[in-house]
Amino acid sequence: AQKVTQAQTEISVVEKEDVTLDCVYETRDTTYYLFWYKQPPSGELVFLIRRNSFDEQNEISGRYSWNFQKSTSSFNFTITASQVVDSAVYFCALSLVRTSYGKLTFGQGTILTVHP
Amino acid sequence: GAVVSQHPSRVICKSGTSVKIECRSLDFQATTMFWYRQFPKQSLMLMATSNEGSKATYEQGVEKDKFLINHASLTLSTLTVTSAHPEDSSFYICSARDPLAGANVLTFGAGSRLTVL
């Protein structure tokens, strides 16, 4: 069975600080997708990034960056110069290529609070 | 990206009553939709896959007679919680594949918070 672990339950930072959200996953499959979603207080999940298991290249999108390392089964997410609007719950998730694309295994989520 | 709309966003009902939650795909057709459940401060769990024109596929441990799913059109799936009880109180979120975002990317609705008294 698949498992996604986000060890940090809650993180609190002051605006402009950099913050890294950790994600460790477990699967015996060799082909899979990894995701990060953001859930603001309004409730909807906002898609941030998808990575497939063959692509270990790190990605940067504005203040967001992701570090995918298969050797440690980690897919960490860094927010640079955090802002109050970044306050939300962030979920890391995994789906297998061989199963339904709709079946995501989510981590427990990390509550990020950015203080002014 | 694509938008998935859910209604109602919040519902409070008495124990023993049934509640229907609608999930609509706006501006795109979704032959398949997915219903997730999220307990307070917890992760999301897939409950079932809703298939247009056929029966839903339920995940292990989900009571199909308790959570009725109907996918009558290419843009609408409904989840009915029958004979609701306080333990059914939860946040229910539907999703569909975002046709603009590439393979395996789901777009989620804003969720429906059900409170059963």
PDB file of C-alpha atoms in Angstrom:
ATOM      1  CA  ALA A   1       0.000   0.000   0.000  1.00  0.00           C
ATOM      2  CA  GLN A   2       1.031   3.546  -0.584  1.00  0.00           C
ATOM      3  CA  LYS A   3       1.750   6.022   2.149  1.00  0.00           C
ATOM      4  CA  VAL A   4       2.538   9.705   2.280  1.00  0.00           C
ATOM      5  CA  THR A   5       3.969  11.235   5.427  1.00  0.00           C
ATOM      6  CA  GLN A   6       4.091  14.910   6.234  1.00  0.00           C
ATOM      7  CA  ALA A   7       5.829  14.918   9.569  1.00  0.00           C
ATOM      8  CA  GLN A   8       5.284  18.611  10.231  1.00  0.00           C
ATOM      9  CA  THR A   9       1.770  19.054  11.547  1.00  0.00           C
ATOM     10  CA  GLU A  10       2.028  22.804  11.978  1.00  0.00           C
ATOM     11  CA  ILE A  11       4.591  25.405  11.029  1.00  0.00           C
ATOM     12  CA  SER A  12       4.558  29.016  12.080  1.00  0.00           C
ATOM     13  CA  VAL A  13       6.823  31.608  10.486  1.00  0.00           C
ATOM     14  CA  VAL A  14       7.089  35.336  10.231  1.00  0.00           C
ATOM     15  CA  GLU A  15       6.532  37.003   6.900  1.00  0.00           C
ATOM     16  CA  LYS A  16       9.546  37.009   4.558  1.00  0.00           C
ATOM     17  CA  GLU A  17      11.022  33.913   6.117  1.00  0.00           C
ATOM     18  CA  ASP A  18      11.718  30.915   3.930  1.00  0.00           C
ATOM     19  CA  VAL A  19       9.907  27.728   4.894  1.00  0.00           C
ATOM     20  CA  THR A  20      10.250  24.131   3.751  1.00  0.00           C
ATOM     21  CA  LEU A  21       7.439  21.603   3.982  1.00  0.00           C
ATOM     22  CA  ASP A  22       8.585  18.015   4.064  1.00  0.00           C
ATOM     23  CA  CYS A  23       6.977  15.085   2.289  1.00  0.00           C
ATOM     24  CA  VAL A  24       8.124  11.483   2.344  1.00  0.00           C
ATOM     25  CA  TYR A  25       6.325   8.798   0.389  1.00  0.00           C
ATOM     26  CA  GLU A  26       6.273   5.031   0.222  1.00  0.00           C
ATOM     27  CA  THR A  27       5.365   2.891  -2.742  1.00  0.00           C
ATOM     28  CA  ARG A  28       6.642  -0.255  -4.401  1.00  0.00           C
ATOM     29  CA  ASP A  29       5.593   0.987  -7.806  1.00  0.00           C
ATOM     30  CA  THR A  30       8.227   2.504 -10.028  1.00  0.00           C
ATOM     31  CA  THR A  31       5.859   4.757 -11.943  1.00  0.00           C
ATOM     32  CA  TYR A  32       3.821   7.259 -10.028  1.00  0.00           C
ATOM     33  CA  TYR A  33       2.932  10.900  -9.729  1.00  0.00           C
ATOM     34  CA  LEU A  34       3.524  13.230  -6.823  1.00  0.00           C
ATOM     35  CA  PHE A  35       1.496  16.333  -6.124  1.00  0.00           C
ATOM     36  CA  TRP A  36       1.255  19.306  -3.855  1.00  0.00           C
ATOM     37  CA  TYR A  37      -2.072  20.941  -3.163  1.00  0.00           C
ATOM     38  CA  LYS A  38      -2.884  24.022  -1.118  1.00  0.00           C
ATOM     39  CA  GLN A  39      -6.077  24.234   0.938  1.00  0.00           C
ATOM     40  CA  PRO A  40      -6.837  27.786   2.064  1.00  0.00           C
ATOM     41  CA  PRO A  41      -9.456  28.454   4.755  1.00  0.00           C
ATOM     42  CA  SER A  42     -12.153  28.554   2.085  1.00  0.00           C
ATOM     43  CA  GLY A  43     -11.729  24.807   1.684  1.00  0.00           C
ATOM     44  CA  GLU A  44     -11.020  24.122  -1.947  1.00  0.00           C
ATOM     45  CA  LEU A  45      -7.816  22.358  -2.893  1.00  0.00           C
ATOM     46  CA  VAL A  46      -5.630  24.317  -5.236  1.00  0.00           C
ATOM     47  CA  PHE A  47      -3.280  22.366  -7.455  1.00  0.00           C
ATOM     48  CA  LEU A  48       0.338  23.521  -7.190  1.00  0.00           C
ATOM     49  CA  ILE A  49       2.486  20.943  -8.941  1.00  0.00           C
ATOM     50  CA  ARG A  50       2.628  17.450 -10.387  1.00  0.00           C
ATOM     51  CA  ARG A  51       5.817  15.446 -10.763  1.00  0.00           C
ATOM     52  CA  ASN A  52       6.184  12.052 -12.382  1.00  0.00           C
ATOM     53  CA  SER A  53       8.582   9.486 -11.023  1.00  0.00           C
ATOM     54  CA  PHE A  54      10.903   9.731 -14.006  1.00  0.00           C
ATOM     55  CA  ASP A  55      11.491  13.410 -13.659  1.00  0.00           C
ATOM     56  CA  GLU A  56      13.740  14.292 -10.742  1.00  0.00           C
ATOM     57  CA  GLN A  57      14.479  17.744 -11.997  1.00  0.00           C
ATOM     58  CA  ASN A  58      13.762  20.351  -9.383  1.00  0.00           C
ATOM     59  CA  GLU A  59      11.255  23.006 -10.259  1.00  0.00           C
ATOM     60  CA  ILE A  60      10.871  26.635  -9.396  1.00  0.00           C
ATOM     61  CA  SER A  61       7.746  28.689  -9.890  1.00  0.00           C
ATOM     62  CA  GLY A  62       8.023  32.180  -8.533  1.00  0.00           C
ATOM     63  CA  ARG A  63       8.496  31.931  -4.781  1.00  0.00           C
ATOM     64  CA  TYR A  64       7.743  28.203  -4.823  1.00  0.00           C
ATOM     65  CA  SER A  65      10.279  25.470  -5.415  1.00  0.00           C
ATOM     66  CA  TRP A  66      10.187  21.724  -5.168  1.00  0.00           C
ATOM     67  CA  ASN A  67      12.954  19.233  -4.482  1.00  0.00           C
ATOM     68  CA  PHE A  68      12.255  15.680  -5.625  1.00  0.00           C
ATOM     69  CA  GLN A  69      14.733  13.025  -4.526  1.00  0.00           C
ATOM     70  CA  LYS A  70      13.915   9.420  -5.330  1.00  0.00           C
ATOM     71  CA  SER A  71      16.885   8.190  -3.316  1.00  0.00           C
ATOM     72  CA  THR A  72      15.220   9.394  -0.141  1.00  0.00           C
ATOM     73  CA  SER A  73      11.611   9.147  -1.407  1.00  0.00           C
ATOM     74  CA  SER A  74      11.083  12.788  -0.637  1.00  0.00           C
ATOM     75  CA  PHE A  75       9.296  15.598  -2.403  1.00  0.00           C
ATOM     76  CA  ASN A  76       9.842  18.738  -0.366  1.00  0.00           C
ATOM     77  CA  PHE A  77       8.269  22.104  -0.985  1.00  0.00           C
ATOM     78  CA  THR A  78       9.936  25.415  -0.207  1.00  0.00           C
ATOM     79  CA  ILE A  79       8.301  28.807  -0.080  1.00  0.00           C
ATOM     80  CA  THR A  80      10.772  31.662  -0.313  1.00  0.00           C
ATOM     81  CA  ALA A  81      10.005  34.992   1.311  1.00  0.00           C
ATOM     82  CA  SER A  82       6.720  33.759   2.731  1.00  0.00           C
ATOM     83  CA  GLN A  83       3.669  36.000   2.749  1.00  0.00           C
ATOM     84  CA  VAL A  84       0.548  36.060   4.888  1.00  0.00           C
ATOM     85  CA  VAL A  85      -1.464  34.821   1.896  1.00  0.00           C
ATOM     86  CA  ASP A  86       0.572  31.617   1.974  1.00  0.00           C
ATOM     87  CA  SER A  87      -1.186  30.634   5.198  1.00  0.00           C
ATOM     88  CA  ALA A  88      -3.056  27.429   4.419  1.00  0.00           C
ATOM     89  CA  VAL A  89      -2.938  23.685   4.788  1.00  0.00           C
ATOM     90  CA  TYR A  90      -0.598  22.068   2.312  1.00  0.00           C
ATOM     91  CA  PHE A  91      -1.043  18.487   1.196  1.00  0.00           C
ATOM     92  CA  CYS A  92       1.412  16.223  -0.520  1.00  0.00           C
ATOM     93  CA  ALA A  93      -0.164  13.379  -2.477  1.00  0.00           C
ATOM     94  CA  LEU A  94       0.748  10.337  -4.534  1.00  0.00           C
ATOM     95  CA  SER A  95      -1.028   8.500  -7.315  1.00  0.00           C
ATOM     96  CA  LEU A  96       0.050   5.393  -9.157  1.00  0.00           C
ATOM     97  CA  VAL A  97       0.189   5.300 -12.915  1.00  0.00           C
ATOM     98  CA  ARG A  98      -1.332   1.811 -12.976  1.00  0.00           C
ATOM     99  CA  THR A  99      -4.421   2.734 -10.973  1.00  0.00           C
ATOM    100  CA  SER A 100      -7.186   5.263 -11.376  1.00  0.00           C
ATOM    101  CA  TYR A 101      -5.844   8.770 -11.787  1.00  0.00           C
ATOM    102  CA  GLY A 102      -8.463   9.890  -9.331  1.00  0.00           C
ATOM    103  CA  LYS A 103      -7.114   7.862  -6.481  1.00  0.00           C
ATOM    104  CA  LEU A 104      -4.756  10.087  -4.619  1.00  0.00           C
ATOM    105  CA  THR A 105      -3.097   9.060  -1.391  1.00  0.00           C
ATOM    106  CA  PHE A 106      -2.766  12.201   0.659  1.00  0.00           C
ATOM    107  CA  GLY A 107      -0.463  13.032   3.502  1.00  0.00           C
ATOM    108  CA  GLN A 108      -1.884  14.374   6.740  1.00  0.00           C
ATOM    109  CA  GLY A 109      -1.240  17.932   5.677  1.00  0.00           C
ATOM    110  CA  THR A 110       0.896  20.703   7.130  1.00  0.00           C
ATOM    111  CA  ILE A 111      -0.778  23.781   8.541  1.00  0.00           C
ATOM    112  CA  LEU A 112       1.321  26.779   7.623  1.00  0.00           C
ATOM    113  CA  THR A 113       0.725  30.050   9.407  1.00  0.00           C
ATOM    114  CA  VAL A 114       2.590  33.115   8.228  1.00  0.00           C
ATOM    115  CA  HIS A 115       2.477  35.997  10.668  1.00  0.00           C
ATOM    116  CA  PRO A 116       2.835  39.620   9.560  1.00  0.00           C
TER     117      PRO A 116
ATOM    118  CA  GLY B   1      -7.894  25.936 -15.032  1.00  0.00           C
ATOM    119  CA  ALA B   2     -11.127  24.041 -14.946  1.00  0.00           C
ATOM    120  CA  VAL B   3     -13.671  24.760 -12.243  1.00  0.00           C
ATOM    121  CA  VAL B   4     -15.655  22.308 -10.172  1.00  0.00           C
ATOM    122  CA  SER B   5     -18.593  23.710  -8.265  1.00  0.00           C
ATOM    123  CA  GLN B   6     -20.190  22.152  -5.193  1.00  0.00           C
ATOM    124  CA  HIS B   7     -23.498  22.916  -3.567  1.00  0.00           C
ATOM    125  CA  PRO B   8     -24.365  23.433  -0.798  1.00  0.00           C
ATOM    126  CA  SER B   9     -21.179  24.630   0.831  1.00  0.00           C
ATOM    127  CA  ARG B  10     -22.631  24.041   4.271  1.00  0.00           C
ATOM    128  CA  VAL B  11     -25.549  21.984   5.431  1.00  0.00           C
ATOM    129  CA  ILE B  12     -26.909  21.167   8.837  1.00  0.00           C
ATOM    130  CA  CYS B  13     -29.449  18.417   9.214  1.00  0.00           C
ATOM    131  CA  LYS B  14     -31.129  16.328  11.863  1.00  0.00           C
ATOM    132  CA  SER B  15     -30.120  12.772  12.514  1.00  0.00           C
ATOM    133  CA  GLY B  16     -32.034  10.348  10.345  1.00  0.00           C
ATOM    134  CA  THR B  17     -32.579  12.677   7.414  1.00  0.00           C
ATOM    135  CA  SER B  18     -30.929  12.458   4.003  1.00  0.00           C
ATOM    136  CA  VAL B  19     -28.776  15.124   2.456  1.00  0.00           C
ATOM    137  CA  LYS B  20     -27.843  15.606  -1.189  1.00  0.00           C
ATOM    138  CA  ILE B  21     -24.643  17.295  -2.306  1.00  0.00           C
ATOM    139  CA  GLU B  22     -24.157  18.344  -5.903  1.00  0.00           C
ATOM    140  CA  CYS B  23     -20.913  18.499  -7.821  1.00  0.00           C
ATOM    141  CA  ARG B  24     -20.799  20.215 -11.179  1.00  0.00           C
ATOM    142  CA  SER B  25     -18.037  20.604 -13.700  1.00  0.00           C
ATOM    143  CA  LEU B  26     -18.164  24.055 -15.231  1.00  0.00           C
ATOM    144  CA  ASP B  27     -17.058  24.588 -18.811  1.00  0.00           C
ATOM    145  CA  PHE B  28     -15.963  21.015 -19.253  1.00  0.00           C
ATOM    146  CA  GLN B  29     -17.399  17.537 -19.307  1.00  0.00           C
ATOM    147  CA  ALA B  30     -16.414  15.004 -16.714  1.00  0.00           C
ATOM    148  CA  THR B  31     -17.310  11.406 -17.389  1.00  0.00           C
ATOM    149  CA  THR B  32     -15.683  10.546 -14.106  1.00  0.00           C
ATOM    150  CA  MET B  33     -15.778  12.411 -10.820  1.00  0.00           C
ATOM    151  CA  PHE B  34     -14.334  11.513  -7.454  1.00  0.00           C
ATOM    152  CA  TRP B  35     -15.737  12.003  -3.986  1.00  0.00           C
ATOM    153  CA  TYR B  36     -13.379  12.522  -1.094  1.00  0.00           C
ATOM    154  CA  ARG B  37     -14.054  12.894   2.591  1.00  0.00           C
ATOM    155  CA  GLN B  38     -12.010  14.951   5.005  1.00  0.00           C
ATOM    156  CA  PHE B  39     -12.342  14.728   8.770  1.00  0.00           C
ATOM    157  CA  PRO B  40     -11.380  17.787  10.837  1.00  0.00           C
ATOM    158  CA  LYS B  41      -7.669  18.446  10.724  1.00  0.00           C
ATOM    159  CA  GLN B  42      -7.104  15.234   8.864  1.00  0.00           C
ATOM    160  CA  SER B  43      -6.255  14.080   5.420  1.00  0.00           C
ATOM    161  CA  LEU B  44      -8.551  13.368   2.520  1.00  0.00           C
ATOM    162  CA  MET B  45      -9.747   9.882   1.753  1.00  0.00           C
ATOM    163  CA  LEU B  46     -11.229   8.760  -1.537  1.00  0.00           C
ATOM    164  CA  MET B  47     -14.730   7.455  -0.970  1.00  0.00           C
ATOM    165  CA  ALA B  48     -15.877   6.562  -4.454  1.00  0.00           C
ATOM    166  CA  THR B  49     -15.512   7.095  -8.151  1.00  0.00           C
ATOM    167  CA  SER B  50     -18.598   8.396  -9.891  1.00  0.00           C
ATOM    168  CA  ASN B  51     -19.041   7.207 -13.480  1.00  0.00           C
ATOM    169  CA  GLU B  52     -21.449   8.884 -15.863  1.00  0.00           C
ATOM    170  CA  GLY B  53     -24.146   6.475 -16.939  1.00  0.00           C
ATOM    171  CA  SER B  54     -23.036   3.600 -14.751  1.00  0.00           C
ATOM    172  CA  LYS B  55     -22.672   2.571 -11.141  1.00  0.00           C
ATOM    173  CA  ALA B  56     -20.212   4.231  -8.869  1.00  0.00           C
ATOM    174  CA  THR B  57     -17.152   2.371  -7.654  1.00  0.00           C
ATOM    175  CA  TYR B  58     -16.729   2.494  -3.903  1.00  0.00           C
ATOM    176  CA  GLU B  59     -13.517   2.226  -1.947  1.00  0.00           C
ATOM    177  CA  GLN B  60     -13.134  -0.488   0.601  1.00  0.00           C
ATOM    178  CA  GLY B  61     -14.971   0.264   3.811  1.00  0.00           C
ATOM    179  CA  VAL B  62     -17.362   2.817   2.295  1.00  0.00           C
ATOM    180  CA  GLU B  63     -21.027   1.855   2.613  1.00  0.00           C
ATOM    181  CA  LYS B  64     -22.615   2.215  -0.798  1.00  0.00           C
ATOM    182  CA  ASP B  65     -26.119   2.164   0.668  1.00  0.00           C
ATOM    183  CA  LYS B  66     -25.217   4.988   3.013  1.00  0.00           C
ATOM    184  CA  PHE B  67     -23.499   7.153   0.398  1.00  0.00           C
ATOM    185  CA  LEU B  68     -25.538   7.058  -2.794  1.00  0.00           C
ATOM    186  CA  ILE B  69     -23.845   8.445  -5.855  1.00  0.00           C
ATOM    187  CA  ASN B  70     -25.567   9.360  -9.067  1.00  0.00           C
ATOM    188  CA  HIS B  71     -23.806  10.673 -12.151  1.00  0.00           C
ATOM    189  CA  ALA B  72     -26.689  11.449 -14.433  1.00  0.00           C
ATOM    190  CA  SER B  73     -24.967  13.787 -16.851  1.00  0.00           C
ATOM    191  CA  LEU B  74     -21.510  14.688 -18.066  1.00  0.00           C
ATOM    192  CA  THR B  75     -21.413  17.699 -15.778  1.00  0.00           C
ATOM    193  CA  LEU B  76     -23.223  16.603 -12.640  1.00  0.00           C
ATOM    194  CA  SER B  77     -22.584  14.067  -9.916  1.00  0.00           C
ATOM    195  CA  THR B  78     -24.558  13.915  -6.688  1.00  0.00           C
ATOM    196  CA  LEU B  79     -23.728  12.378  -3.344  1.00  0.00           C
ATOM    197  CA  THR B  80     -26.646  11.576  -1.066  1.00  0.00           C
ATOM    198  CA  VAL B  81     -25.916  10.771   2.540  1.00  0.00           C
ATOM    199  CA  THR B  82     -28.869   8.645   3.580  1.00  0.00           C
ATOM    200  CA  SER B  83     -30.191   8.465   7.119  1.00  0.00           C
ATOM    201  CA  ALA B  84     -27.403  10.701   8.271  1.00  0.00           C
ATOM    202  CA  HIS B  85     -25.947  10.341  11.763  1.00  0.00           C
ATOM    203  CA  PRO B  86     -23.542  12.549  13.712  1.00  0.00           C
ATOM    204  CA  GLU B  87     -20.607  10.354  12.702  1.00  0.00           C
ATOM    205  CA  ASP B  88     -21.317  11.286   9.074  1.00  0.00           C
ATOM    206  CA  SER B  89     -20.461  14.890   9.877  1.00  0.00           C
ATOM    207  CA  SER B  90     -17.509  15.738   7.709  1.00  0.00           C
ATOM    208  CA  PHE B  91     -16.191  17.799   4.829  1.00  0.00           C
ATOM    209  CA  TYR B  92     -17.037  16.230   1.489  1.00  0.00           C
ATOM    210  CA  ILE B  93     -15.057  17.285  -1.572  1.00  0.00           C
ATOM    211  CA  CYS B  94     -15.595  16.257  -5.152  1.00  0.00           C
ATOM    212  CA  SER B  95     -13.085  16.415  -7.941  1.00  0.00           C
ATOM    213  CA  ALA B  96     -12.674  15.796 -11.630  1.00  0.00           C
ATOM    214  CA  ARG B  97      -9.756  15.586 -13.977  1.00  0.00           C
ATOM    215  CA  ASP B  98      -8.708  18.992 -15.162  1.00  0.00           C
ATOM    216  CA  PRO B  99      -8.661  18.705 -18.968  1.00  0.00           C
ATOM    217  CA  LEU B 100      -6.357  21.696 -19.221  1.00  0.00           C
ATOM    218  CA  ALA B 101      -3.734  20.670 -16.699  1.00  0.00           C
ATOM    219  CA  GLY B 102      -2.468  17.428 -18.109  1.00  0.00           C
ATOM    220  CA  ALA B 103      -2.653  13.836 -17.077  1.00  0.00           C
ATOM    221  CA  ASN B 104      -3.609  12.874 -13.552  1.00  0.00           C
ATOM    222  CA  VAL B 105      -4.264  16.367 -12.305  1.00  0.00           C
ATOM    223  CA  LEU B 106      -7.492  16.709 -10.386  1.00  0.00           C
ATOM    224  CA  THR B 107      -9.350  19.920  -9.846  1.00  0.00           C
ATOM    225  CA  PHE B 108     -11.328  20.006  -6.623  1.00  0.00           C
ATOM    226  CA  GLY B 109     -14.527  21.668  -5.613  1.00  0.00           C
ATOM    227  CA  ALA B 110     -14.710  23.966  -2.598  1.00  0.00           C
ATOM    228  CA  GLY B 111     -16.226  21.230  -0.496  1.00  0.00           C
ATOM    229  CA  SER B 112     -19.451  20.765   1.409  1.00  0.00           C
ATOM    230  CA  ARG B 113     -19.411  20.762   5.180  1.00  0.00           C
ATOM    231  CA  LEU B 114     -22.063  18.488   6.596  1.00  0.00           C
ATOM    232  CA  THR B 115     -23.086  18.736  10.223  1.00  0.00           C
ATOM    233  CA  VAL B 116     -25.543  16.175  11.529  1.00  0.00           C
ATOM    234  CA  LEU B 117     -27.192  17.062  14.800  1.00  0.00           C
TER     235      LEU B 117
END
